[in-house]
PDB file of C-alpha atoms in Angstrom:
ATOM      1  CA  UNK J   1      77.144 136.821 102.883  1.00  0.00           C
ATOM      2  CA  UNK J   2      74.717 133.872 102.244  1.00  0.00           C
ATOM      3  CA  UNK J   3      77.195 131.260 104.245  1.00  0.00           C
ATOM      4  CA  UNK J   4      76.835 133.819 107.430  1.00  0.00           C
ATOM      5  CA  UNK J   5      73.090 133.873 107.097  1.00  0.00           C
ATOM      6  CA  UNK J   6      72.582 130.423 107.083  1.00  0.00           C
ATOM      7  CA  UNK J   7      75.245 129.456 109.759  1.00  0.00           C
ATOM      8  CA  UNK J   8      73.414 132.387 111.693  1.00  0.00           C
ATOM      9  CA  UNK J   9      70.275 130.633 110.846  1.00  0.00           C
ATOM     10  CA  UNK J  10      71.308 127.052 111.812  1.00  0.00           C
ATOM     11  CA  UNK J  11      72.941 128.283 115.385  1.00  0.00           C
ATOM     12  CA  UNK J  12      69.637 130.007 116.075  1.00  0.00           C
ATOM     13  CA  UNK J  13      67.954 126.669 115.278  1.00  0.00           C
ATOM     14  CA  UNK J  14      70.995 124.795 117.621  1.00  0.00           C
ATOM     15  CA  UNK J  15      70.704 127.388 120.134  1.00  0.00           C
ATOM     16  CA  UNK J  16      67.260 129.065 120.729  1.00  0.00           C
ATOM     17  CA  UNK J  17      65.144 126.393 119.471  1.00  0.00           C
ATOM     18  CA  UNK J  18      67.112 123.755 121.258  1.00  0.00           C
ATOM     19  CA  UNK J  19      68.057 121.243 118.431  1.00  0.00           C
ATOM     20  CA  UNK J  20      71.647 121.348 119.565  1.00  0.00           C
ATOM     21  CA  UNK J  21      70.619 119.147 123.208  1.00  0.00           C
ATOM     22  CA  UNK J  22      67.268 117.826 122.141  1.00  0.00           C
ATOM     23  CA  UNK J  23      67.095 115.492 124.998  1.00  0.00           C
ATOM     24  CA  UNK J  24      67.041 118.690 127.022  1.00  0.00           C
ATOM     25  CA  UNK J  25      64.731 120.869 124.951  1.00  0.00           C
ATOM     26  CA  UNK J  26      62.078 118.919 123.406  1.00  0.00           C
ATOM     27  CA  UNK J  27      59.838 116.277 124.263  1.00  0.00           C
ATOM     28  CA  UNK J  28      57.739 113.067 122.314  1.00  0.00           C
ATOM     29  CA  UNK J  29      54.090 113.789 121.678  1.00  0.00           C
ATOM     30  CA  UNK J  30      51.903 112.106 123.865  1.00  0.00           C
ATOM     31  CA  UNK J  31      50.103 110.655 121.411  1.00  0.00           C
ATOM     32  CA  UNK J  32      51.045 110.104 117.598  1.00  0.00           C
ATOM     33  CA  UNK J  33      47.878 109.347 116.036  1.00  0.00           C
ATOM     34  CA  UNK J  34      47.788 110.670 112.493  1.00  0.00           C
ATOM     35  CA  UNK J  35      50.801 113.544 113.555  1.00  0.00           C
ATOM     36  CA  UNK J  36      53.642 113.023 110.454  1.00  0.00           C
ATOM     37  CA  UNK J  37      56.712 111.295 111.462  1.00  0.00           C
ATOM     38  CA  UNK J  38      58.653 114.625 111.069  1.00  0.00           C
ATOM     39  CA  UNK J  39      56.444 116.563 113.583  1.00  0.00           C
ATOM     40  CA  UNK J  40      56.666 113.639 116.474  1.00  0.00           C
ATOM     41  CA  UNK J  41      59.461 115.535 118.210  1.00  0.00           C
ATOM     42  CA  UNK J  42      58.328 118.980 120.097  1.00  0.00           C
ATOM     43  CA  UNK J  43      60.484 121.853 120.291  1.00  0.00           C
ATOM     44  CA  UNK J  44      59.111 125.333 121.696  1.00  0.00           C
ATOM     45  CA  UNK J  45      60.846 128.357 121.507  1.00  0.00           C
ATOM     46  CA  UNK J  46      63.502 129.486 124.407  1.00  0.00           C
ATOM     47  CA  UNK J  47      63.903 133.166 125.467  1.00  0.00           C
ATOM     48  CA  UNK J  48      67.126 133.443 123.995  1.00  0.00           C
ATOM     49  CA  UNK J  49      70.189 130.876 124.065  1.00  0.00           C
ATOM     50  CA  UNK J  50      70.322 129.957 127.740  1.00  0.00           C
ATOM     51  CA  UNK J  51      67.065 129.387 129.040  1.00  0.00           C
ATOM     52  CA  UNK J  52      63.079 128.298 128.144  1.00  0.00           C
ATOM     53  CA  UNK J  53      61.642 125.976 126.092  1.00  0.00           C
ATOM     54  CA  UNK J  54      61.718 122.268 128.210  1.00  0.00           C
ATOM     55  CA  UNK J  55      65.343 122.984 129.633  1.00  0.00           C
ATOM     56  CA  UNK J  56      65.224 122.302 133.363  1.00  0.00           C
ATOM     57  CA  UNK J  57      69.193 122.383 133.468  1.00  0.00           C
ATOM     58  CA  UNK J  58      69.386 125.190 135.345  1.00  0.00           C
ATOM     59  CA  UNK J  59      67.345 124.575 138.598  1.00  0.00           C
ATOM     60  CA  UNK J  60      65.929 128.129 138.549  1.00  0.00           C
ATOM     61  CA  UNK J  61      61.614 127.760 138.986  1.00  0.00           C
ATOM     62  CA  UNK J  62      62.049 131.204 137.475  1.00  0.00           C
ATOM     63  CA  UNK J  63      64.089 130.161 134.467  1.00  0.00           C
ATOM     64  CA  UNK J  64      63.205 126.440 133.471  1.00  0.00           C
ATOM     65  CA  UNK J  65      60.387 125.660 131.210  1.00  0.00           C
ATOM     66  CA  UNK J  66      59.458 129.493 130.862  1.00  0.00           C
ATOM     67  CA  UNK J  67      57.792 130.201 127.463  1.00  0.00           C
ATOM     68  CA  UNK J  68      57.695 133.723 126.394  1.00  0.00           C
ATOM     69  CA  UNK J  69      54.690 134.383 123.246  1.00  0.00           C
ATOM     70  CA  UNK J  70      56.668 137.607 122.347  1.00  0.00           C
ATOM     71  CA  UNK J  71      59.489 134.926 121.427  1.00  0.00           C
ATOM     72  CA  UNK J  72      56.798 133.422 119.151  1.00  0.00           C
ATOM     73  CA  UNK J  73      57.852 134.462 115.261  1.00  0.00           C
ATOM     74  CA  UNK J  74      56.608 131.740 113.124  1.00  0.00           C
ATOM     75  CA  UNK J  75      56.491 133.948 110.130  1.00  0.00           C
ATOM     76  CA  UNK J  76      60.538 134.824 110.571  1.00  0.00           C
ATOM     77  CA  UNK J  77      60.682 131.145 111.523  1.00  0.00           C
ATOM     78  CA  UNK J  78      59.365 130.072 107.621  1.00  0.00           C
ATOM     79  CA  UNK J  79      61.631 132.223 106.276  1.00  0.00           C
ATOM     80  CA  UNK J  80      64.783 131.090 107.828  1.00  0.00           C
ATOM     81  CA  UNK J  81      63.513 127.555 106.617  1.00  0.00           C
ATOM     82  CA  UNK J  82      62.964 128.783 103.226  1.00  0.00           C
ATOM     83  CA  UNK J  83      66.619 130.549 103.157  1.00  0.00           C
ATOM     84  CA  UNK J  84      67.838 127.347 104.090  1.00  0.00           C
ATOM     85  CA  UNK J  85      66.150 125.502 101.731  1.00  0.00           C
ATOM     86  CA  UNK J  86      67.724 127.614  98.439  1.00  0.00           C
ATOM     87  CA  UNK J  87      71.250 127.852 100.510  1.00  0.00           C
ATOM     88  CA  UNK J  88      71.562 124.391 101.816  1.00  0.00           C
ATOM     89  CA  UNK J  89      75.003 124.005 100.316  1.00  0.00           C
ATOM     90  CA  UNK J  90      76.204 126.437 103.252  1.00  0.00           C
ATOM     91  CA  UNK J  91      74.771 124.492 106.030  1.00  0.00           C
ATOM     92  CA  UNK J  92      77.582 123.497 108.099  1.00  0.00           C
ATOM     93  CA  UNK J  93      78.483 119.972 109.038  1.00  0.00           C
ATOM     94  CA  UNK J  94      77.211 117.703 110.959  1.00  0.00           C
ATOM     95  CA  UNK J  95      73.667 119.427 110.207  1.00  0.00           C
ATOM     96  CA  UNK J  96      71.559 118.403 107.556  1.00  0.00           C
ATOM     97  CA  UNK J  97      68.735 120.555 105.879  1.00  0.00           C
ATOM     98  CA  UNK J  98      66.013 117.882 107.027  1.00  0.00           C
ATOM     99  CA  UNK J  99      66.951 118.098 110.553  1.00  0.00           C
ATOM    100  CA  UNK J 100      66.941 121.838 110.527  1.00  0.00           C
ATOM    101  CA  UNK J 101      64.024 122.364 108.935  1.00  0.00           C
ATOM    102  CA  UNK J 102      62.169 119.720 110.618  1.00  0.00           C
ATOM    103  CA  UNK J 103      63.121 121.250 113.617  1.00  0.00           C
ATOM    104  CA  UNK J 104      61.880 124.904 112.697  1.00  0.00           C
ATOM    105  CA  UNK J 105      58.181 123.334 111.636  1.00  0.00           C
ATOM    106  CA  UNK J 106      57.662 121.581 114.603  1.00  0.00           C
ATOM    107  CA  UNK J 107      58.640 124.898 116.808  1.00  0.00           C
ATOM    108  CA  UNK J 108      56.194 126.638 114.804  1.00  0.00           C
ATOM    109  CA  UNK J 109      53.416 123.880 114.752  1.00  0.00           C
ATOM    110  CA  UNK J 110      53.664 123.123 118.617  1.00  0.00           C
ATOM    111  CA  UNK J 111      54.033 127.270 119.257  1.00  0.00           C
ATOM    112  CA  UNK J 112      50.622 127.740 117.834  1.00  0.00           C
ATOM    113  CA  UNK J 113      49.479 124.652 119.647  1.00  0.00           C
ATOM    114  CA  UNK J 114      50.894 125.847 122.910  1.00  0.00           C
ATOM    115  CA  UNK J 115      49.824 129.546 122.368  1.00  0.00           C
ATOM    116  CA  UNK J 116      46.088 128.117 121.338  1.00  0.00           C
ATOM    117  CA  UNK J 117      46.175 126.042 124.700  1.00  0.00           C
ATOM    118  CA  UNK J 118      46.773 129.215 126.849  1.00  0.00           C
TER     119      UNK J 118
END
């Protein structure tokens, strides 16, 4: 049961938070300053696994780049990471724990950044 959870965990990560086409569904910061290495890289959220976050693939104003809050679930999101963390021997290849969970802290760190901004 743990190997389903955390390949059900990583294609949530692939899928709805966009790690699996990052050139499509994240972005640089703007500005580095003193942001860690790790967090450089912004993902947001994406209302499920075909649209949101910074996809524009689709060319639908109604469907590219929306953000939904009720999408927001950073405390889910910190489990996940932690599950992944004490079952990273059933993360499937070629996905490493450090990606993944880089990728879940900076969807939670730029989700409160974007909901603060709002």
């Amino acid at each position: 049961i743990r190997e389903y959870a955390v390949k059900s965990i990583v294609a949530f990560v692939v899928d709805d938070l966009g790690y699996g086409l990052p050139k499509n569904n994240s972005r640089p910061v703007p500005v580095v300053g003193d942001i860690p290495e790790e967090l450089q890289t912004m993902y947001l959220w994406r209302g499920g696994s075909c649209w949101g976050g910074y996809d524009t693939s689709s060319g639908d104003s109604n469907r590219d780049l929306c953000v939904n809050p009720s999408y927001f679930s950073p405390g889910q999101w910190r489990i996940f990471r932690d599950y992944l963390t004490k079952y990273s021997k059933y993360i499937p290849q070629p996905f490493t724990l450090s990606s993944l969970v880089n990728t879940i802290n900076s969807s939670i760190v730029w989700g409160y950044n974007l909901i603060y901004r709002i």
